[in-house]
mmCIF file of C-alpha atoms in Angstrom:
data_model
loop_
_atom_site.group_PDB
_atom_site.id
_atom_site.type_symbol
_atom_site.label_atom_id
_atom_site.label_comp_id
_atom_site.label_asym_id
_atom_site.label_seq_id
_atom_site.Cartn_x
_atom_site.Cartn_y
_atom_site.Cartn_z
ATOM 1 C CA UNK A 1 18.403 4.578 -30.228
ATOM 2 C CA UNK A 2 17.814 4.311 -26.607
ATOM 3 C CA UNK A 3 13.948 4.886 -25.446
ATOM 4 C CA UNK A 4 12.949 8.009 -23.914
ATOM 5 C CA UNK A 5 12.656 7.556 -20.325
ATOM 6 C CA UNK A 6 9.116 8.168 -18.415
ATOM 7 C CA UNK A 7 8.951 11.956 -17.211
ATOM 8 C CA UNK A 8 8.129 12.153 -12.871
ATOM 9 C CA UNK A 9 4.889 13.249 -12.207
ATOM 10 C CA UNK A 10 4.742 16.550 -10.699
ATOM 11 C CA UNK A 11 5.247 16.682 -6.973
ATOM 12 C CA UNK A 12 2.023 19.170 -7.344
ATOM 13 C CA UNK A 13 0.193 16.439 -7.176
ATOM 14 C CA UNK A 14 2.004 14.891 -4.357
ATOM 15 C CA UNK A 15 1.394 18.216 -2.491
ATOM 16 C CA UNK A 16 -2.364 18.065 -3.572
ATOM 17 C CA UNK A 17 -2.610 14.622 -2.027
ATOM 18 C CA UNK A 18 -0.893 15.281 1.449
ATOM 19 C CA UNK A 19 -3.185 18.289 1.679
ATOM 20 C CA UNK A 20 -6.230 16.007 1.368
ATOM 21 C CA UNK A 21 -4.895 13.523 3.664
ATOM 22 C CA UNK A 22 -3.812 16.208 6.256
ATOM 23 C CA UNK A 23 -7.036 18.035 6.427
ATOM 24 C CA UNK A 24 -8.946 14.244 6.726
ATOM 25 C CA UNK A 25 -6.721 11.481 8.023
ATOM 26 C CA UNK A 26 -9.481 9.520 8.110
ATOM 27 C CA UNK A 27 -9.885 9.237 4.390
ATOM 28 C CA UNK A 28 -10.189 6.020 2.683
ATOM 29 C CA UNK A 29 -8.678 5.821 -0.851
ATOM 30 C CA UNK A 30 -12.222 6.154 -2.693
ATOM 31 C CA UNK A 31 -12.489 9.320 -0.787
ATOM 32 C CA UNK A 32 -9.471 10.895 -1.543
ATOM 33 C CA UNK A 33 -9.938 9.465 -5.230
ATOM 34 C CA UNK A 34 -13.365 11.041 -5.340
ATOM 35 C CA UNK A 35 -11.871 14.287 -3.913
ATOM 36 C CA UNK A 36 -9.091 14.399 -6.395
ATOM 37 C CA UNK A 37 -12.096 13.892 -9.369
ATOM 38 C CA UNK A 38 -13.612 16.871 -7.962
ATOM 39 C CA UNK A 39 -10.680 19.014 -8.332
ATOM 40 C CA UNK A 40 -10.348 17.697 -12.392
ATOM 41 C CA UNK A 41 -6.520 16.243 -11.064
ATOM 42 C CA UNK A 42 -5.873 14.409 -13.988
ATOM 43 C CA UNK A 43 -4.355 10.503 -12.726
ATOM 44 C CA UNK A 44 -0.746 9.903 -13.545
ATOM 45 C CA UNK A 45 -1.140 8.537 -17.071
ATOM 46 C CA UNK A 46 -3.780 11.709 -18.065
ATOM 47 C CA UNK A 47 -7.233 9.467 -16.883
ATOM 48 C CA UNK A 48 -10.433 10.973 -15.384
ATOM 49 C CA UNK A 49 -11.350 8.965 -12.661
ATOM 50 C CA UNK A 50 -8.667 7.333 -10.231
ATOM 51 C CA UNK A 51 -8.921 4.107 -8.546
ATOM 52 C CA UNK A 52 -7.918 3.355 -5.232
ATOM 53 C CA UNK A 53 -4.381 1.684 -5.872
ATOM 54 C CA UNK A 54 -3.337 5.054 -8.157
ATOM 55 C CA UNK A 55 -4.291 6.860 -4.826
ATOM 56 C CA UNK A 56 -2.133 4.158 -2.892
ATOM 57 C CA UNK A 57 0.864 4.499 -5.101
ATOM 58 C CA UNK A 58 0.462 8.182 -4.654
ATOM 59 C CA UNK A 59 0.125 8.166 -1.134
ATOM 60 C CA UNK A 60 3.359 5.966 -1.114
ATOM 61 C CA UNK A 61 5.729 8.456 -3.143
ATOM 62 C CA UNK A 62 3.985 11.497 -1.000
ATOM 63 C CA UNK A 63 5.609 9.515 2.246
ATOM 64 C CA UNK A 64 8.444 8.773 0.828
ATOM 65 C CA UNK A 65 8.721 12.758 0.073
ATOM 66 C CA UNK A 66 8.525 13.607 3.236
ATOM 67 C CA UNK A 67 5.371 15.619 2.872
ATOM 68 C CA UNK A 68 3.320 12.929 5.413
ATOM 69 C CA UNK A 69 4.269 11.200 8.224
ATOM 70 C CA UNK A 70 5.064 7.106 7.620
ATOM 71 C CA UNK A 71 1.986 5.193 8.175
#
């Protein structure tokens, strides 16, 4: 038997997180973490509280989407 492989996040999330970084480019991770908290956004593996490099690795795969402009 082969192991199941890892399901994508949804790209809600990604849309969630190039909203917060649109309306504030000036956001630092901790923000945007902080912001996410606030809006109960569970973190990729089902966690509470996000750290900065979940909101980095985020931020990375919402670029990559398309839905923000490169860095």
């Amino acid at each position: 038997f082969d192991p199941v492989p890892r399901r994508a996040a949804p790209d809600r999330l990604l849309a969630v997180v190039a909203g917060i970084v649109l309306s504030d480019p000036e956001a630092t991770l901790r923000q945007i973490g902080a912001r996410l908290e606030a809006l109960r956004e569970p973190t990729p593996r089902g966690g509470a509280h996000w750290r900065p490099g979940s909101v980095a690795h985020v931020l990375a795969r919402a670029r990559k989407a398309g839905l923000l402009p490169a860095a």
